[in-house]
Amino acid sequence: MAGAALSRRKLLFGAGPCGPRPPWAIPEARFVEYCTSCDACIGACPERVLGRAADGLPRFDPAAGIGECTFCGACVEACGTGALQRTRLPPWGLRATVAGACLAGSGIVCASCREVCPERAIRVPPGGRGAASVDALRCTGCGACVGVCPASAISLAGMEEACA
Ligand code: SF4
Ligand code: SF4
Ligand code: SF4
């Protein structure tokens, strides 16, 4: 049952045990087979939001980058093994979530996440009168909001999973 739940989670969020993988990654079981750890996708990313997971394969890590995933496709074009395939739509199922540590939920004025969101997917009540919230229908999982949060309150679904 737990295995079925994990499989469903991977299916929904595009994240394996070392995920989330780069956008347009094929399903995790085949990704680990196809990817040769060549790092071509990591080197091709202009936003530097790809890095190595604990298993040596690439993962999406927006907090470590200089921006967000712009879905430019450079990582896919650099991959010569078929581990990333731009024909897959959508590129992933990642969505941002806000945890209890949001400063705005504790009376502190902050809207850094809302200001950087290119999709206008984040709402923050004015004057520190409530925590930020994400409209999952608008969110693309780009990660712009993750690194700018001073409280590290935002994560992408699946990101917190540790590598087995
Ligand atoms: S789509 Fe572009 S910005 Fe996003 S991870 Fe790939 S190379 Fe980086
Ligand atoms: S940036 Fe972080 S602390 Fe500030 S409103 Fe957004 S989630 Fe809350
Ligand atoms: S991950 Fe979602 S909520 Fe965060 S900046 Fe990107 S689109 Fe906006």
PDB file of C-alpha atoms and ligand atoms in Angstrom:
ATOM      1  CA  MET A   1       0.000   0.000   0.000  1.00  0.00           C
ATOM      2  CA  ALA A   2       2.825   2.363   0.945  1.00  0.00           C
ATOM      3  CA  GLY A   3       4.547   1.466  -2.325  1.00  0.00           C
ATOM      4  CA  ALA A   4       1.408   2.251  -4.268  1.00  0.00           C
ATOM      5  CA  ALA A   5       1.125   5.599  -2.499  1.00  0.00           C
ATOM      6  CA  LEU A   6       4.741   6.434  -3.335  1.00  0.00           C
ATOM      7  CA  SER A   7       4.236   5.465  -6.969  1.00  0.00           C
ATOM      8  CA  ARG A   8       1.204   7.707  -7.149  1.00  0.00           C
ATOM      9  CA  ARG A   9       3.195  10.530  -5.560  1.00  0.00           C
ATOM     10  CA  LYS A  10       5.923  10.145  -8.151  1.00  0.00           C
ATOM     11  CA  LEU A  11       3.325  10.125 -10.897  1.00  0.00           C
ATOM     12  CA  LEU A  12       1.689  13.274  -9.574  1.00  0.00           C
ATOM     13  CA  PHE A  13       4.742  15.312  -8.751  1.00  0.00           C
ATOM     14  CA  GLY A  14       7.422  14.083 -11.127  1.00  0.00           C
ATOM     15  CA  ALA A  15       9.785  13.503  -8.220  1.00  0.00           C
ATOM     16  CA  GLY A  16      11.639  10.323  -7.429  1.00  0.00           C
ATOM     17  CA  PRO A  17      13.627   9.557  -4.299  1.00  0.00           C
ATOM     18  CA  CYS A  18      16.321  12.001  -5.466  1.00  0.00           C
ATOM     19  CA  GLY A  19      13.936  14.323  -7.213  1.00  0.00           C
ATOM     20  CA  PRO A  20      12.616  16.449  -8.487  1.00  0.00           C
ATOM     21  CA  ARG A  21      14.402  15.718 -11.726  1.00  0.00           C
ATOM     22  CA  PRO A  22      14.806  18.326 -14.503  1.00  0.00           C
ATOM     23  CA  PRO A  23      11.715  19.341 -16.464  1.00  0.00           C
ATOM     24  CA  TRP A  24      10.493  16.879 -19.059  1.00  0.00           C
ATOM     25  CA  ALA A  25      12.246  13.984 -17.319  1.00  0.00           C
ATOM     26  CA  ILE A  26      10.839  10.611 -18.277  1.00  0.00           C
ATOM     27  CA  PRO A  27       9.353   8.508 -15.434  1.00  0.00           C
ATOM     28  CA  GLU A  28      11.853   7.896 -12.633  1.00  0.00           C
ATOM     29  CA  ALA A  29      12.330   4.155 -13.167  1.00  0.00           C
ATOM     30  CA  ARG A  30      13.387   4.780 -16.774  1.00  0.00           C
ATOM     31  CA  PHE A  31      15.164   8.043 -16.021  1.00  0.00           C
ATOM     32  CA  VAL A  32      17.739   6.334 -13.785  1.00  0.00           C
ATOM     33  CA  GLU A  33      18.275   3.826 -16.578  1.00  0.00           C
ATOM     34  CA  TYR A  34      18.670   6.340 -19.413  1.00  0.00           C
ATOM     35  CA  CYS A  35      20.609   9.114 -17.639  1.00  0.00           C
ATOM     36  CA  THR A  36      24.390   8.603 -17.789  1.00  0.00           C
ATOM     37  CA  SER A  37      25.304  11.352 -15.267  1.00  0.00           C
ATOM     38  CA  CYS A  38      27.031  13.281 -18.053  1.00  0.00           C
ATOM     39  CA  ASP A  39      25.909  16.606 -16.514  1.00  0.00           C
ATOM     40  CA  ALA A  40      25.114  18.066 -19.968  1.00  0.00           C
ATOM     41  CA  CYS A  41      21.762  19.361 -18.757  1.00  0.00           C
ATOM     42  CA  ILE A  42      23.311  20.899 -15.647  1.00  0.00           C
ATOM     43  CA  GLY A  43      25.906  22.752 -17.697  1.00  0.00           C
ATOM     44  CA  ALA A  44      23.345  23.928 -20.247  1.00  0.00           C
ATOM     45  CA  CYS A  45      20.968  25.565 -17.786  1.00  0.00           C
ATOM     46  CA  PRO A  46      21.302  29.368 -18.012  1.00  0.00           C
ATOM     47  CA  GLU A  47      19.501  29.792 -14.699  1.00  0.00           C
ATOM     48  CA  ARG A  48      21.735  27.302 -12.899  1.00  0.00           C
ATOM     49  CA  VAL A  49      18.787  25.639 -11.267  1.00  0.00           C
ATOM     50  CA  LEU A  50      20.000  22.103 -11.953  1.00  0.00           C
ATOM     51  CA  GLY A  51      22.463  20.318  -9.727  1.00  0.00           C
ATOM     52  CA  ARG A  52      23.434  16.811  -8.711  1.00  0.00           C
ATOM     53  CA  ALA A  53      21.286  14.716  -6.415  1.00  0.00           C
ATOM     54  CA  ALA A  54      22.788  12.345  -3.876  1.00  0.00           C
ATOM     55  CA  ASP A  55      22.643   9.550  -6.459  1.00  0.00           C
ATOM     56  CA  GLY A  56      24.829  11.556  -8.864  1.00  0.00           C
ATOM     57  CA  LEU A  57      21.983  12.198 -11.299  1.00  0.00           C
ATOM     58  CA  PRO A  58      20.557  15.667 -11.963  1.00  0.00           C
ATOM     59  CA  ARG A  59      17.891  17.299  -9.855  1.00  0.00           C
ATOM     60  CA  PHE A  60      16.042  20.602  -9.906  1.00  0.00           C
ATOM     61  CA  ASP A  61      17.234  22.874  -7.091  1.00  0.00           C
ATOM     62  CA  PRO A  62      15.877  26.411  -7.580  1.00  0.00           C
ATOM     63  CA  ALA A  63      17.208  27.696  -4.248  1.00  0.00           C
ATOM     64  CA  ALA A  64      20.761  27.108  -5.490  1.00  0.00           C
ATOM     65  CA  GLY A  65      20.262  28.929  -8.793  1.00  0.00           C
ATOM     66  CA  ILE A  66      20.207  32.521  -9.949  1.00  0.00           C
ATOM     67  CA  GLY A  67      16.583  32.490 -11.005  1.00  0.00           C
ATOM     68  CA  GLU A  68      13.818  30.089 -11.767  1.00  0.00           C
ATOM     69  CA  CYS A  69      13.164  27.509 -14.422  1.00  0.00           C
ATOM     70  CA  THR A  70      12.040  29.485 -17.460  1.00  0.00           C
ATOM     71  CA  PHE A  71      11.154  26.293 -19.349  1.00  0.00           C
ATOM     72  CA  CYS A  72      13.604  27.347 -22.049  1.00  0.00           C
ATOM     73  CA  GLY A  73      14.302  23.716 -22.948  1.00  0.00           C
ATOM     74  CA  ALA A  74      18.094  24.056 -23.069  1.00  0.00           C
ATOM     75  CA  CYS A  75      18.499  21.104 -20.715  1.00  0.00           C
ATOM     76  CA  VAL A  76      16.407  18.891 -22.978  1.00  0.00           C
ATOM     77  CA  GLU A  77      18.328  19.937 -26.076  1.00  0.00           C
ATOM     78  CA  ALA A  78      21.612  19.145 -24.317  1.00  0.00           C
ATOM     79  CA  CYS A  79      20.514  15.669 -23.279  1.00  0.00           C
ATOM     80  CA  GLY A  80      21.534  13.052 -25.804  1.00  0.00           C
ATOM     81  CA  THR A  81      20.178   9.976 -24.081  1.00  0.00           C
ATOM     82  CA  GLY A  82      16.407  10.488 -24.149  1.00  0.00           C
ATOM     83  CA  ALA A  83      16.228  10.894 -20.370  1.00  0.00           C
ATOM     84  CA  LEU A  84      14.624  14.288 -20.987  1.00  0.00           C
ATOM     85  CA  GLN A  85      11.979  14.476 -23.696  1.00  0.00           C
ATOM     86  CA  ARG A  86      10.245  17.719 -24.543  1.00  0.00           C
ATOM     87  CA  THR A  87       7.355  15.872 -26.142  1.00  0.00           C
ATOM     88  CA  ARG A  88       6.197  15.083 -22.614  1.00  0.00           C
ATOM     89  CA  LEU A  89       3.496  17.523 -21.473  1.00  0.00           C
ATOM     90  CA  PRO A  90       3.324  19.079 -18.989  1.00  0.00           C
ATOM     91  CA  PRO A  91       7.067  19.330 -18.145  1.00  0.00           C
ATOM     92  CA  TRP A  92       6.380  18.209 -14.569  1.00  0.00           C
ATOM     93  CA  GLY A  93       3.753  18.260 -11.853  1.00  0.00           C
ATOM     94  CA  LEU A  94       5.646  20.357  -9.317  1.00  0.00           C
ATOM     95  CA  ARG A  95       3.711  22.961  -7.357  1.00  0.00           C
ATOM     96  CA  ALA A  96       4.804  25.361  -4.636  1.00  0.00           C
ATOM     97  CA  THR A  97       3.448  25.004  -1.128  1.00  0.00           C
ATOM     98  CA  VAL A  98       3.769  27.362   1.840  1.00  0.00           C
ATOM     99  CA  ALA A  99       4.531  25.918   5.248  1.00  0.00           C
ATOM    100  CA  GLY A 100       3.658  27.301   8.681  1.00  0.00           C
ATOM    101  CA  ALA A 101       6.856  29.333   8.912  1.00  0.00           C
ATOM    102  CA  CYS A 102       5.595  32.087   6.589  1.00  0.00           C
ATOM    103  CA  LEU A 103       6.437  35.430   8.218  1.00  0.00           C
ATOM    104  CA  ALA A 104       3.271  37.060   6.933  1.00  0.00           C
ATOM    105  CA  GLY A 105       1.325  34.546   8.964  1.00  0.00           C
ATOM    106  CA  SER A 106       3.013  35.838  12.135  1.00  0.00           C
ATOM    107  CA  GLY A 107       2.240  39.514  11.702  1.00  0.00           C
ATOM    108  CA  ILE A 108       5.414  40.429   9.810  1.00  0.00           C
ATOM    109  CA  VAL A 109       4.975  42.286   6.527  1.00  0.00           C
ATOM    110  CA  CYS A 110       6.510  40.242   3.730  1.00  0.00           C
ATOM    111  CA  ALA A 111       5.490  39.518   0.170  1.00  0.00           C
ATOM    112  CA  SER A 112       8.798  38.578  -1.431  1.00  0.00           C
ATOM    113  CA  CYS A 113       7.350  35.433  -2.978  1.00  0.00           C
ATOM    114  CA  ARG A 114       4.406  37.240  -4.512  1.00  0.00           C
ATOM    115  CA  GLU A 115       6.662  39.878  -6.023  1.00  0.00           C
ATOM    116  CA  VAL A 116       8.779  37.381  -7.971  1.00  0.00           C
ATOM    117  CA  CYS A 117       6.074  34.984  -9.106  1.00  0.00           C
ATOM    118  CA  PRO A 118       5.798  35.262 -12.899  1.00  0.00           C
ATOM    119  CA  GLU A 119       2.385  33.597 -12.873  1.00  0.00           C
ATOM    120  CA  ARG A 120       0.763  35.805 -10.203  1.00  0.00           C
ATOM    121  CA  ALA A 121      -0.038  32.580  -8.394  1.00  0.00           C
ATOM    122  CA  ILE A 122       0.656  33.797  -4.848  1.00  0.00           C
ATOM    123  CA  ARG A 123      -1.680  35.758  -2.594  1.00  0.00           C
ATOM    124  CA  VAL A 124      -0.536  37.434   0.619  1.00  0.00           C
ATOM    125  CA  PRO A 125      -3.030  39.247   2.860  1.00  0.00           C
ATOM    126  CA  PRO A 126      -1.900  42.863   3.450  1.00  0.00           C
ATOM    127  CA  GLY A 127      -0.219  44.042   6.641  1.00  0.00           C
ATOM    128  CA  GLY A 128       0.988  40.676   7.894  1.00  0.00           C
ATOM    129  CA  ARG A 129      -2.575  39.550   8.486  1.00  0.00           C
ATOM    130  CA  GLY A 130      -2.193  36.062   7.115  1.00  0.00           C
ATOM    131  CA  ALA A 131       0.180  33.605   5.485  1.00  0.00           C
ATOM    132  CA  ALA A 132       0.910  33.432   1.786  1.00  0.00           C
ATOM    133  CA  SER A 133      -1.022  30.918  -0.261  1.00  0.00           C
ATOM    134  CA  VAL A 134      -0.472  29.448  -3.701  1.00  0.00           C
ATOM    135  CA  ASP A 135      -3.030  28.951  -6.446  1.00  0.00           C
ATOM    136  CA  ALA A 136      -2.034  25.482  -7.658  1.00  0.00           C
ATOM    137  CA  LEU A 137      -3.892  26.006 -10.927  1.00  0.00           C
ATOM    138  CA  ARG A 138      -1.673  28.964 -11.833  1.00  0.00           C
ATOM    139  CA  CYS A 139       1.606  27.694 -10.341  1.00  0.00           C
ATOM    140  CA  THR A 140       3.989  26.100 -12.831  1.00  0.00           C
ATOM    141  CA  GLY A 141       6.520  24.930 -10.226  1.00  0.00           C
ATOM    142  CA  CYS A 142       9.162  27.276 -11.657  1.00  0.00           C
ATOM    143  CA  GLY A 143      10.767  27.756  -8.227  1.00  0.00           C
ATOM    144  CA  ALA A 144      11.198  31.551  -8.342  1.00  0.00           C
ATOM    145  CA  CYS A 145       9.547  31.893  -4.948  1.00  0.00           C
ATOM    146  CA  VAL A 146      11.610  29.221  -3.209  1.00  0.00           C
ATOM    147  CA  GLY A 147      14.954  30.971  -2.881  1.00  0.00           C
ATOM    148  CA  VAL A 148      13.636  34.466  -2.105  1.00  0.00           C
ATOM    149  CA  CYS A 149      11.655  33.474   0.969  1.00  0.00           C
ATOM    150  CA  PRO A 150      13.551  34.731   4.048  1.00  0.00           C
ATOM    151  CA  ALA A 151      11.902  32.063   6.191  1.00  0.00           C
ATOM    152  CA  SER A 152      12.533  29.143   3.801  1.00  0.00           C
ATOM    153  CA  ALA A 153       8.809  28.537   4.056  1.00  0.00           C
ATOM    154  CA  ILE A 154       8.209  27.496   0.456  1.00  0.00           C
ATOM    155  CA  SER A 155       8.926  24.124  -1.053  1.00  0.00           C
ATOM    156  CA  LEU A 156       7.932  22.370  -4.221  1.00  0.00           C
ATOM    157  CA  ALA A 157       5.896  19.220  -3.743  1.00  0.00           C
ATOM    158  CA  GLY A 158       8.267  16.287  -3.733  1.00  0.00           C
ATOM    159  CA  MET A 159      11.429  18.334  -3.118  1.00  0.00           C
ATOM    160  CA  GLU A 160      11.777  17.293   0.488  1.00  0.00           C
ATOM    161  CA  GLU A 161      12.012  13.615  -0.324  1.00  0.00           C
ATOM    162  CA  ALA A 162      15.437  12.321   0.698  1.00  0.00           C
ATOM    163  CA  CYS A 163      17.495  10.119  -1.579  1.00  0.00           C
ATOM    164  CA  ALA A 164      17.159   6.475  -0.598  1.00  0.00           C
TER     165      ALA A 164
HETATM  166  S1  SF4 B   1      14.159  24.420 -18.969  1.00  0.00           S
HETATM  167 FE1  SF4 B   1      15.868  25.948 -19.066  1.00  0.00          FE
HETATM  168  S2  SF4 B   1      15.778  27.043 -17.072  1.00  0.00           S
HETATM  169 FE2  SF4 B   1      14.559  25.128 -16.836  1.00  0.00          FE
HETATM  170  S3  SF4 B   1      15.990  23.581 -15.970  1.00  0.00           S
HETATM  171 FE3  SF4 B   1      16.023  23.351 -18.237  1.00  0.00          FE
HETATM  172  S4  SF4 B   1      17.755  24.657 -18.958  1.00  0.00           S
HETATM  173 FE4  SF4 B   1      17.236  25.297 -16.816  1.00  0.00          FE
HETATM  174  S1  SF4 B   2       8.397  35.172   1.039  1.00  0.00           S
HETATM  175 FE1  SF4 B   2       8.126  33.529   2.586  1.00  0.00          FE
HETATM  176  S2  SF4 B   2       7.760  34.603   4.538  1.00  0.00           S
HETATM  177 FE2  SF4 B   2       7.436  36.114   2.868  1.00  0.00          FE
HETATM  178  S3  SF4 B   2       5.202  36.033   2.442  1.00  0.00           S
HETATM  179 FE3  SF4 B   2       6.198  34.581   1.014  1.00  0.00          FE
HETATM  180  S4  SF4 B   2       6.133  32.564   2.073  1.00  0.00           S
HETATM  181 FE4  SF4 B   2       5.728  34.163   3.627  1.00  0.00          FE
HETATM  182  S1  SF4 B   3       6.742  28.072  -8.166  1.00  0.00           S
HETATM  183 FE1  SF4 B   3       4.614  28.666  -8.569  1.00  0.00          FE
HETATM  184  S2  SF4 B   3       4.075  30.114  -6.926  1.00  0.00           S
HETATM  185 FE2  SF4 B   3       6.338  29.946  -6.976  1.00  0.00          FE
HETATM  186  S3  SF4 B   3       7.003  31.624  -8.327  1.00  0.00           S
HETATM  187 FE3  SF4 B   3       6.785  29.794  -9.651  1.00  0.00          FE
HETATM  188  S4  SF4 B   3       4.691  29.904 -10.456  1.00  0.00           S
HETATM  189 FE4  SF4 B   3       4.805  31.315  -8.698  1.00  0.00          FE
END
